[in-house]
PDB file of C-alpha atoms in Angstrom:
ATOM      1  CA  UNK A   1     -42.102  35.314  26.674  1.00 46.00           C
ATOM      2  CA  UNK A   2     -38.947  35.769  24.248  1.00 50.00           C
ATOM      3  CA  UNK A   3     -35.585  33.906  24.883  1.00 45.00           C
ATOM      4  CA  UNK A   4     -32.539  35.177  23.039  1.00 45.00           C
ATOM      5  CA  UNK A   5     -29.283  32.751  22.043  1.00 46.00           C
ATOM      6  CA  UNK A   6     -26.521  33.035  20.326  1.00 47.00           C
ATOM      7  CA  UNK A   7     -25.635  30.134  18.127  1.00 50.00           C
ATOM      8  CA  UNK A   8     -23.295  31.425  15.819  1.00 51.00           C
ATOM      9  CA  UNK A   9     -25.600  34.020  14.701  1.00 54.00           C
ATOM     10  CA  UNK A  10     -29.142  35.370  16.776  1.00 59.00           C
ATOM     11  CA  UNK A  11     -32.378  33.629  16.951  1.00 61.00           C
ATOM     12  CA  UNK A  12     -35.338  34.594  18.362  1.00 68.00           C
ATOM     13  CA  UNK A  13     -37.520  31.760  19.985  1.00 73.00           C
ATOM     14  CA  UNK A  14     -40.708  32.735  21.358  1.00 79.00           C
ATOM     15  CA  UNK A  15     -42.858  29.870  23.624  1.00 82.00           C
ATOM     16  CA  UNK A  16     -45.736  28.307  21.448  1.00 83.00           C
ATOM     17  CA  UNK A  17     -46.485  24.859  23.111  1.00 88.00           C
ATOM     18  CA  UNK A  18     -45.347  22.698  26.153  1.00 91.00           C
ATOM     19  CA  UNK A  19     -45.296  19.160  26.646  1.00 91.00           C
ATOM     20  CA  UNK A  20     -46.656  18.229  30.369  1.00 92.00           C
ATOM     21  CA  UNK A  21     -45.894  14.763  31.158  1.00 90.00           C
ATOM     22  CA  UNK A  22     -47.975  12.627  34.073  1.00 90.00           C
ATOM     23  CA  UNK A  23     -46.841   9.507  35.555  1.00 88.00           C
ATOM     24  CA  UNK A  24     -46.797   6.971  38.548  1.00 88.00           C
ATOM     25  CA  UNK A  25     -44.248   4.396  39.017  1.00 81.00           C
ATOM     26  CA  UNK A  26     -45.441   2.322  36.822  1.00 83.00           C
ATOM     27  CA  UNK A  27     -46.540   3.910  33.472  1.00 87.00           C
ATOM     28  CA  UNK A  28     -46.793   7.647  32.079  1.00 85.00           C
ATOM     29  CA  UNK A  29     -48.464  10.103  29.820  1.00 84.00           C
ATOM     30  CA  UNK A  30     -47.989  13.268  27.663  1.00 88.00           C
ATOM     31  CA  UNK A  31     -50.164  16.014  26.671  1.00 89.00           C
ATOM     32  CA  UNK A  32     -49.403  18.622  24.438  1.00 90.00           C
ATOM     33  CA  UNK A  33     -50.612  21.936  24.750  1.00 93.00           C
ATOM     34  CA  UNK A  34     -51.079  25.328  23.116  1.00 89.00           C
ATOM     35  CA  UNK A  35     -50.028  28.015  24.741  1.00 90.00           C
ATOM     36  CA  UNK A  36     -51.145  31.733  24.906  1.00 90.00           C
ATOM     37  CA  UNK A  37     -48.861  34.669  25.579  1.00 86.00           C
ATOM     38  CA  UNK A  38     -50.049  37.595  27.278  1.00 85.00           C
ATOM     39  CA  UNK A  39     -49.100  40.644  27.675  1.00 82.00           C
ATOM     40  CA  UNK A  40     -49.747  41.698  30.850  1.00 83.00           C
ATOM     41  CA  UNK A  41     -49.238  38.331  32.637  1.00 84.00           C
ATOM     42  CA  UNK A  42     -47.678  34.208  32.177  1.00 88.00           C
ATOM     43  CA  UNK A  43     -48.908  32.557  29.691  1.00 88.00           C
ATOM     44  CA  UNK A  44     -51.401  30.177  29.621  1.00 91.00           C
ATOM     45  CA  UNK A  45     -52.070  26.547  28.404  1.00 91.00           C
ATOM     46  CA  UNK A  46     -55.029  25.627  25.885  1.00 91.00           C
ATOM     47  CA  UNK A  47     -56.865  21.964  26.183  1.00 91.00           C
ATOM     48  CA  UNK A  48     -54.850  19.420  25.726  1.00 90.00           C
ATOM     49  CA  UNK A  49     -54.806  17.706  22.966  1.00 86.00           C
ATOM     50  CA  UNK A  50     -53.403  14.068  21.762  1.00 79.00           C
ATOM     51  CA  UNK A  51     -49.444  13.758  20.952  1.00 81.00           C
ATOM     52  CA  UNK A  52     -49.741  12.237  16.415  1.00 81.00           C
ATOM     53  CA  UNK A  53     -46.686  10.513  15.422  1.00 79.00           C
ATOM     54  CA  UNK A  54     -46.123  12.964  13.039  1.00 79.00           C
ATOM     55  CA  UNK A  55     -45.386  15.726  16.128  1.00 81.00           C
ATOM     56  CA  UNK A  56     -43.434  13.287  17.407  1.00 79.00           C
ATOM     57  CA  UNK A  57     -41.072  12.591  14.629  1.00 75.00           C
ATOM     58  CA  UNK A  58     -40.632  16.290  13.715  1.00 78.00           C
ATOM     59  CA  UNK A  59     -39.777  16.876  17.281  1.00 79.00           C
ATOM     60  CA  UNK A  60     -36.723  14.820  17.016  1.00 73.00           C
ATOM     61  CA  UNK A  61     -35.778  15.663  13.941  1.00 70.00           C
ATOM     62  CA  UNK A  62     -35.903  19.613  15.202  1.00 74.00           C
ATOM     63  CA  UNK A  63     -34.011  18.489  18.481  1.00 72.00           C
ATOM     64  CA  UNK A  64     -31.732  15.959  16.526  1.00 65.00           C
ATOM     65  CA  UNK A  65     -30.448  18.038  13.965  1.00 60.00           C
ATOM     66  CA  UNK A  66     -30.008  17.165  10.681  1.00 56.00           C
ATOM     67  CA  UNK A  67     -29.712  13.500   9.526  1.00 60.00           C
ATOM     68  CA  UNK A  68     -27.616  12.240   6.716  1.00 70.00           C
ATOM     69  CA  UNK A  69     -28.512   9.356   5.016  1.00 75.00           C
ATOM     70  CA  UNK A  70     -25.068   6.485   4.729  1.00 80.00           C
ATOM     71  CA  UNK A  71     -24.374   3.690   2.310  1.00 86.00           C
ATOM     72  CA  UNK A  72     -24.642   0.096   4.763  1.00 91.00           C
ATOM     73  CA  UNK A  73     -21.238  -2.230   4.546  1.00 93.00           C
ATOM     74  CA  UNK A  74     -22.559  -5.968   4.025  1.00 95.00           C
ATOM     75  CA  UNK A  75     -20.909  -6.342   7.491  1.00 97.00           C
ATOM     76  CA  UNK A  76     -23.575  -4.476   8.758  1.00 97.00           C
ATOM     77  CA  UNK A  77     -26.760  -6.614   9.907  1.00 98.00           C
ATOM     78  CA  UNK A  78     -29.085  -4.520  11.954  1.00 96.00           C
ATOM     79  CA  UNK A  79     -29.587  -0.493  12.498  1.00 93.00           C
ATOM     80  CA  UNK A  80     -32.284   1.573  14.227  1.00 87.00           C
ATOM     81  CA  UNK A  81     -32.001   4.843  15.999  1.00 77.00           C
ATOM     82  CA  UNK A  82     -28.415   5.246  17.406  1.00 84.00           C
ATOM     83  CA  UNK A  83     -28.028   1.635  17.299  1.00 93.00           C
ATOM     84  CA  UNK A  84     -26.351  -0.684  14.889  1.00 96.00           C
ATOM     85  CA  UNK A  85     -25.142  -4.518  15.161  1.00 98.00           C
ATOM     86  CA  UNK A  86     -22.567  -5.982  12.640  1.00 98.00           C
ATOM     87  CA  UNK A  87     -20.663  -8.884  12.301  1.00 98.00           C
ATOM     88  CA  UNK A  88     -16.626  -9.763  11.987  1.00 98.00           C
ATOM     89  CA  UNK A  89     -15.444 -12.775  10.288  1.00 98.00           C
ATOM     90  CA  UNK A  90     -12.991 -14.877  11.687  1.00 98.00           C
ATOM     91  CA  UNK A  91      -9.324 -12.909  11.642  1.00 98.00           C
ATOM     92  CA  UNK A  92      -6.203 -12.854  13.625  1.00 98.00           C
ATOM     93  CA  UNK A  93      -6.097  -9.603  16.217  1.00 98.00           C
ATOM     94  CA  UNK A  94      -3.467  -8.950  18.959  1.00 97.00           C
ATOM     95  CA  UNK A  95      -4.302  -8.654  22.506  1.00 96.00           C
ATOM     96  CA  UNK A  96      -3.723  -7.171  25.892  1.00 94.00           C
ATOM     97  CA  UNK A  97      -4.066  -8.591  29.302  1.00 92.00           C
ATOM     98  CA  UNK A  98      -3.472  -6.654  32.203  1.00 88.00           C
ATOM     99  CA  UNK A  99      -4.825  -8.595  35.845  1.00 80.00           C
ATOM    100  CA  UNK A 100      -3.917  -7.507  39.391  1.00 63.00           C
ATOM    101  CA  UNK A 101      -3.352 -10.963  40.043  1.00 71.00           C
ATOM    102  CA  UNK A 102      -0.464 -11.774  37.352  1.00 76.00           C
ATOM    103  CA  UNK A 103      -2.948 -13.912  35.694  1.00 76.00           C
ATOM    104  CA  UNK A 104      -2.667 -14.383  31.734  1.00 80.00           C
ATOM    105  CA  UNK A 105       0.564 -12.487  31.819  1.00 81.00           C
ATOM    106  CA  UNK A 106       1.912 -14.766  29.271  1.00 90.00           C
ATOM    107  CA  UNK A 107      -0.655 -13.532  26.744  1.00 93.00           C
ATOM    108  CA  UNK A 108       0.242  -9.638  27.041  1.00 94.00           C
ATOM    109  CA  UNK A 109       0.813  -8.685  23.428  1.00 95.00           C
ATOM    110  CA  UNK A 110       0.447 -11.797  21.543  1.00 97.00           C
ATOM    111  CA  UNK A 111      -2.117 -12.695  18.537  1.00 98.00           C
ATOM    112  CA  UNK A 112      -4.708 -14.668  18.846  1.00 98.00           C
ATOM    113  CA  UNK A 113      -7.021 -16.719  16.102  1.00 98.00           C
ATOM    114  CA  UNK A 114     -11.034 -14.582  16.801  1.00 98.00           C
ATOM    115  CA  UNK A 115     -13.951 -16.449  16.368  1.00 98.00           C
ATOM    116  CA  UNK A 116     -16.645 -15.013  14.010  1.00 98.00           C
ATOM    117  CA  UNK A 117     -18.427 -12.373  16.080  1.00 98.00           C
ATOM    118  CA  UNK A 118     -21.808 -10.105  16.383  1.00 98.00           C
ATOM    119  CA  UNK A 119     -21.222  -6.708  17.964  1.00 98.00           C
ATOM    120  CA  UNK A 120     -24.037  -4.679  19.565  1.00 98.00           C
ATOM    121  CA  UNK A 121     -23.564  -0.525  19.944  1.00 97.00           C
ATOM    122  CA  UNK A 122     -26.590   1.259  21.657  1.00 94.00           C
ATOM    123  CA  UNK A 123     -27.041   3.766  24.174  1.00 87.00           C
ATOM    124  CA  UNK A 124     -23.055   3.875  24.148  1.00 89.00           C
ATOM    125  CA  UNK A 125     -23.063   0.309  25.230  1.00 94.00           C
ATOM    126  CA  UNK A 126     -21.082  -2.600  23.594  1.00 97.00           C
ATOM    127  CA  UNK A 127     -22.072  -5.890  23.758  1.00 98.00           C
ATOM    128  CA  UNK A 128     -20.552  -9.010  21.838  1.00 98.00           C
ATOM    129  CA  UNK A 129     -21.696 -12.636  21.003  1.00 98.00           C
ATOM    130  CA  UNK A 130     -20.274 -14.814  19.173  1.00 98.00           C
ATOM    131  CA  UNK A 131     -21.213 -17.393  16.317  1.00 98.00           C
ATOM    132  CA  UNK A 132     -20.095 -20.930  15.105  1.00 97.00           C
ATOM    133  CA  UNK A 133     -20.049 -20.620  11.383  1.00 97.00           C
ATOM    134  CA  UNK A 134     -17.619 -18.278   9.564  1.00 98.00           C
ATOM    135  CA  UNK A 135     -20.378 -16.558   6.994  1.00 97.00           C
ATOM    136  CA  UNK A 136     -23.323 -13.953   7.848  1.00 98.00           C
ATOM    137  CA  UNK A 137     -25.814 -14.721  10.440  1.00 98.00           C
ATOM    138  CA  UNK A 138     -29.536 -14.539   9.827  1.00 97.00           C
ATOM    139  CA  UNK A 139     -31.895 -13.546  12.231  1.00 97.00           C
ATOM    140  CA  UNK A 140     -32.759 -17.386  13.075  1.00 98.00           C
ATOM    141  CA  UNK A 141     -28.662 -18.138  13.422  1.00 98.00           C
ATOM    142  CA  UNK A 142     -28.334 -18.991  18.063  1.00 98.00           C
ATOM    143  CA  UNK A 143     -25.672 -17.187  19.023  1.00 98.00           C
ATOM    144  CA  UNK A 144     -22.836 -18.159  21.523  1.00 98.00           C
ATOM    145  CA  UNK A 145     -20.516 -16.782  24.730  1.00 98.00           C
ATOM    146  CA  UNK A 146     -17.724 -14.958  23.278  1.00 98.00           C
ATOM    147  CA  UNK A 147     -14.314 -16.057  25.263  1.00 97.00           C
ATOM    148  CA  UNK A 148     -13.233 -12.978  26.182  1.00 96.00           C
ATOM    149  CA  UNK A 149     -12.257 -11.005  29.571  1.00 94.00           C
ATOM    150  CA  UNK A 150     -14.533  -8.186  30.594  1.00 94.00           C
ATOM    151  CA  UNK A 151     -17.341  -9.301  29.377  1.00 96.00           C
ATOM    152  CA  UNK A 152     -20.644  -9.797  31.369  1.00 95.00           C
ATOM    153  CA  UNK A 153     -23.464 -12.751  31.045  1.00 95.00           C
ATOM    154  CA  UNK A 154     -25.516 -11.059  28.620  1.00 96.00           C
ATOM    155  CA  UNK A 155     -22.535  -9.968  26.579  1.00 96.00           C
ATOM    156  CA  UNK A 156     -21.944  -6.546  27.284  1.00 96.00           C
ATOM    157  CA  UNK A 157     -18.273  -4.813  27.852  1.00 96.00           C
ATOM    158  CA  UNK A 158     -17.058  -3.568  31.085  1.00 92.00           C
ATOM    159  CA  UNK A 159     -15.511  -0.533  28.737  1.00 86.00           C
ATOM    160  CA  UNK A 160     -13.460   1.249  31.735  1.00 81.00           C
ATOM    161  CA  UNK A 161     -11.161   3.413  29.788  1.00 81.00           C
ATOM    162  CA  UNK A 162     -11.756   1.959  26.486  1.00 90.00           C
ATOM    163  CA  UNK A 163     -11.398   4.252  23.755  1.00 91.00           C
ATOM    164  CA  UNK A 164     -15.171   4.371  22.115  1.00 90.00           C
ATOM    165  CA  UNK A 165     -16.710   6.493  19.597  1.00 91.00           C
ATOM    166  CA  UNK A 166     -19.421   8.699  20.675  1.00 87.00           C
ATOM    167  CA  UNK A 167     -21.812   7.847  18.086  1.00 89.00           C
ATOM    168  CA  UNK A 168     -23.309   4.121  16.751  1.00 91.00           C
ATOM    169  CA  UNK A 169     -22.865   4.291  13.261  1.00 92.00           C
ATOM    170  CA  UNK A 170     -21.579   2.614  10.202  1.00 94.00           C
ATOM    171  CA  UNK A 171     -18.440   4.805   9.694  1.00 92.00           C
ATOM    172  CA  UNK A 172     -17.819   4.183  13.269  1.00 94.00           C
ATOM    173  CA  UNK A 173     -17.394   0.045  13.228  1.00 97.00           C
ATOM    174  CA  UNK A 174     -13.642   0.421  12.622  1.00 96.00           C
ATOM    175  CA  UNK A 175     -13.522   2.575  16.138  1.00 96.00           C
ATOM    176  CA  UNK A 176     -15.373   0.847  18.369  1.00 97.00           C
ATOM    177  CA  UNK A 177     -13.231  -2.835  17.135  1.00 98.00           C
ATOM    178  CA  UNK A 178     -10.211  -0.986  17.786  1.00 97.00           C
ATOM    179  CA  UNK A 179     -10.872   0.297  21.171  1.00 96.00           C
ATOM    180  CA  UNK A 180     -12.201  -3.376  22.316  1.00 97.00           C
ATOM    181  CA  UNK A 181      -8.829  -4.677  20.873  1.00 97.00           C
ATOM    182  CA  UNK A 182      -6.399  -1.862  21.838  1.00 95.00           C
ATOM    183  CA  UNK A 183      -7.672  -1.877  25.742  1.00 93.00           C
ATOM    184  CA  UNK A 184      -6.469  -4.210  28.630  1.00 91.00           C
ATOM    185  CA  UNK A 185      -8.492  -7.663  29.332  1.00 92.00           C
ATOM    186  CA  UNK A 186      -8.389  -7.260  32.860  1.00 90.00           C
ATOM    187  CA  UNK A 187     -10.695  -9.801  34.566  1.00 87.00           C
ATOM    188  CA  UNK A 188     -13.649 -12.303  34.191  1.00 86.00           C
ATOM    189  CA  UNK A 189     -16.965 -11.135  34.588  1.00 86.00           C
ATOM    190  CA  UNK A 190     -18.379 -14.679  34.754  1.00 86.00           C
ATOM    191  CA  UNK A 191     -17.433 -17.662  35.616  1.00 86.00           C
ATOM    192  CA  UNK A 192     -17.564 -19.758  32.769  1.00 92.00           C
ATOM    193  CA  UNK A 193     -16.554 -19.019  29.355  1.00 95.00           C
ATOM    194  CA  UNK A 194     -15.446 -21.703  27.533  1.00 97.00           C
ATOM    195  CA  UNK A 195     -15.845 -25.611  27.000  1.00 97.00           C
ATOM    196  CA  UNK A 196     -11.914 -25.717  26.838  1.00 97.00           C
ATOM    197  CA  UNK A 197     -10.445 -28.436  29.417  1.00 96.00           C
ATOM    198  CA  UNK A 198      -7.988 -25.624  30.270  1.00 95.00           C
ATOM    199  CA  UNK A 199     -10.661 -23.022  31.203  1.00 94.00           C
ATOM    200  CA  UNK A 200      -9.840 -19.316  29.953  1.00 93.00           C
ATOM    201  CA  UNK A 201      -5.657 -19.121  30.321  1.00 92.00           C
ATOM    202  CA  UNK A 202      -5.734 -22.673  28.742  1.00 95.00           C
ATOM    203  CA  UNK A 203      -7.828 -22.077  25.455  1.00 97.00           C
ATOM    204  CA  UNK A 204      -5.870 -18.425  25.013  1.00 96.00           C
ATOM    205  CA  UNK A 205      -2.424 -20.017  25.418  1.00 96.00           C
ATOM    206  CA  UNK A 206      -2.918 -22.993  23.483  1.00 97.00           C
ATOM    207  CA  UNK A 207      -3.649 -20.228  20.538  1.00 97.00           C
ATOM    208  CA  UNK A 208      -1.502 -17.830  21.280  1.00 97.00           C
ATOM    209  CA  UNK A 209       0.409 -16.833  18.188  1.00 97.00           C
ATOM    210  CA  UNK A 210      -1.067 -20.378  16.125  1.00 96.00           C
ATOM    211  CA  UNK A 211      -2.212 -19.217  12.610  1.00 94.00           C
ATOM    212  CA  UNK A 212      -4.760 -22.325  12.951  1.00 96.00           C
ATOM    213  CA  UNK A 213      -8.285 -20.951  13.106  1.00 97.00           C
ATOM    214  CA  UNK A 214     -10.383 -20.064  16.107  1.00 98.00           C
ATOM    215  CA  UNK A 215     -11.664 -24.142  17.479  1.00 98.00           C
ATOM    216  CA  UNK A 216     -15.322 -22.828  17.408  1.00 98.00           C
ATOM    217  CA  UNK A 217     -16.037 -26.328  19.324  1.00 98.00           C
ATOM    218  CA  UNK A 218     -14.820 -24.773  22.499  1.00 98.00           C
ATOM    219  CA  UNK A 219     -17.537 -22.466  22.652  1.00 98.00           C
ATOM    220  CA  UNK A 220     -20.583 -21.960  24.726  1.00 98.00           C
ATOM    221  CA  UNK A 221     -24.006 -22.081  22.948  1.00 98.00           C
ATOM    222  CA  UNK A 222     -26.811 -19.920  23.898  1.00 97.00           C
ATOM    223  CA  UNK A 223     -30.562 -20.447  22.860  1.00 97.00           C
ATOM    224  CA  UNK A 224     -30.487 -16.580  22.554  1.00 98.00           C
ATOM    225  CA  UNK A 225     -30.781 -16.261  18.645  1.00 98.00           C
ATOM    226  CA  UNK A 226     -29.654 -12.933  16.226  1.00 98.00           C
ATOM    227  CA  UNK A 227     -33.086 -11.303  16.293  1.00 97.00           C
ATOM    228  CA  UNK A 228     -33.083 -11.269  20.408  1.00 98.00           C
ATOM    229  CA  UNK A 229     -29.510  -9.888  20.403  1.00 98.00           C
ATOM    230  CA  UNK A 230     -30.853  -6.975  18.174  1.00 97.00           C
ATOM    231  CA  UNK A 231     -33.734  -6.520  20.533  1.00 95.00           C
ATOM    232  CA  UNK A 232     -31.586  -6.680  23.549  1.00 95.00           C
ATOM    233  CA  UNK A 233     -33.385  -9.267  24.513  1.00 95.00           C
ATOM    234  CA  UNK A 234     -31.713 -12.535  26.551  1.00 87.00           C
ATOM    235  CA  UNK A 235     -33.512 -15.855  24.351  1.00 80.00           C
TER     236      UNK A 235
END
């Protein structure tokens, strides 16, 4: 069997192995398995024989492409395969609110003091805690809600029609900030988010255009610590 494609110039691929991959609802398997051509008929499959990590990790690099190697910011605290956390220290951003229900229209526009926060790409998915000390987290540093719109309980960003990058690397931290920023806090996920008396509209208004600091007292702690976060997993 011979399959013909054109990617910018012709390649000939000819069928050597197949993967054939068992399973039940609860757990799978893979063998991997020669395979003979012949010429007067399908081909065949050999035995099957065990999957090494060393087919395994030339099987992605074959259906990956080529890798290139990049230079880490210190921002940067965890990354794996297309994933990558980082933190921001605390800044001043502008915001945009945009609510069916005329809610928080007062804040459309204005700046706002940030809390120091972690930020969690993976799979395409953004998810944001944030922290109580302005300096680099550790893997032992608990983590807390981050006071923001749009946001579920475990952090992650209803993205809608964000603006995102495609891709969770290093050179594309800038991107995915920007598209959180740039797009419209529209609702509340949850229903708590804050230890301000004033709930949401009353901690965002009391700091709307303030150059004082973000009051990291208002915020919610969570026993979930760095590590879990880069595990996706809830502490």
């Amino acid at each position: 069997m011979q399959v013909n494609i054109s990617i910018g110039e012709n390649h000939r691929f000819e069928l050597r192995e197949a993967l054939l991959i068992y399973g039940d609802r609860r757990r799978s398997f893979v063998t991997r398995h020669q395979v003979t051509p012949h010429k007067q008929g399908p081909p065949t499959l050999e035995a099957a024989q065990p999957l090494t990590l060393g087919f395994l990790e030339s099987l992605v690099r074959s259906l990956s492409g080529s890798w290139k190697a990049e230079i880490l910011p210190e921002d940067v605290l965890a990354n794996g395969d297309r994933m990558i956390v980082w933190w921001t220290a605390a800044c001043h951003r502008q915001m945009f609110y945009e609510n069916s229900e005329q809610k928080a229209t007062g804040l459309n526009g204005r700046t706002f003091p940030q809390p120091p926060l972690v930020w969690r790409v993976a799979g395409g998915d953004l998810k944001i805690r944030a922290i109580t000390v302005n300096k680099r987290p550790g893997a032992a540093t608990t983590l807390a809600v981050a006071p923001f719109w749009n946001l579920s309980d475990d952090g992650r960003v209803c993205t809608g029609t964000m603006r995102r990058p495609d891709n969770a690397t290093a050179a594309s931290i800038t991107e995915w900030e920007r598209g959180f920023y740039e797009s419209a806090f529209t609702h509340a996920n949850v229903g708590r988010i804050t230890r301000h008396p004033g709930g949401f509209e009353g901690l965002w208004s009391d700091l709307a255009d303030k150059r004082q600091p973000f009051p990291v007292k208002t915020l919610i702690h969570l026993p979930q610590t760095l590590a879990q976060f880069v595990r996706d997993e809830r502490g």
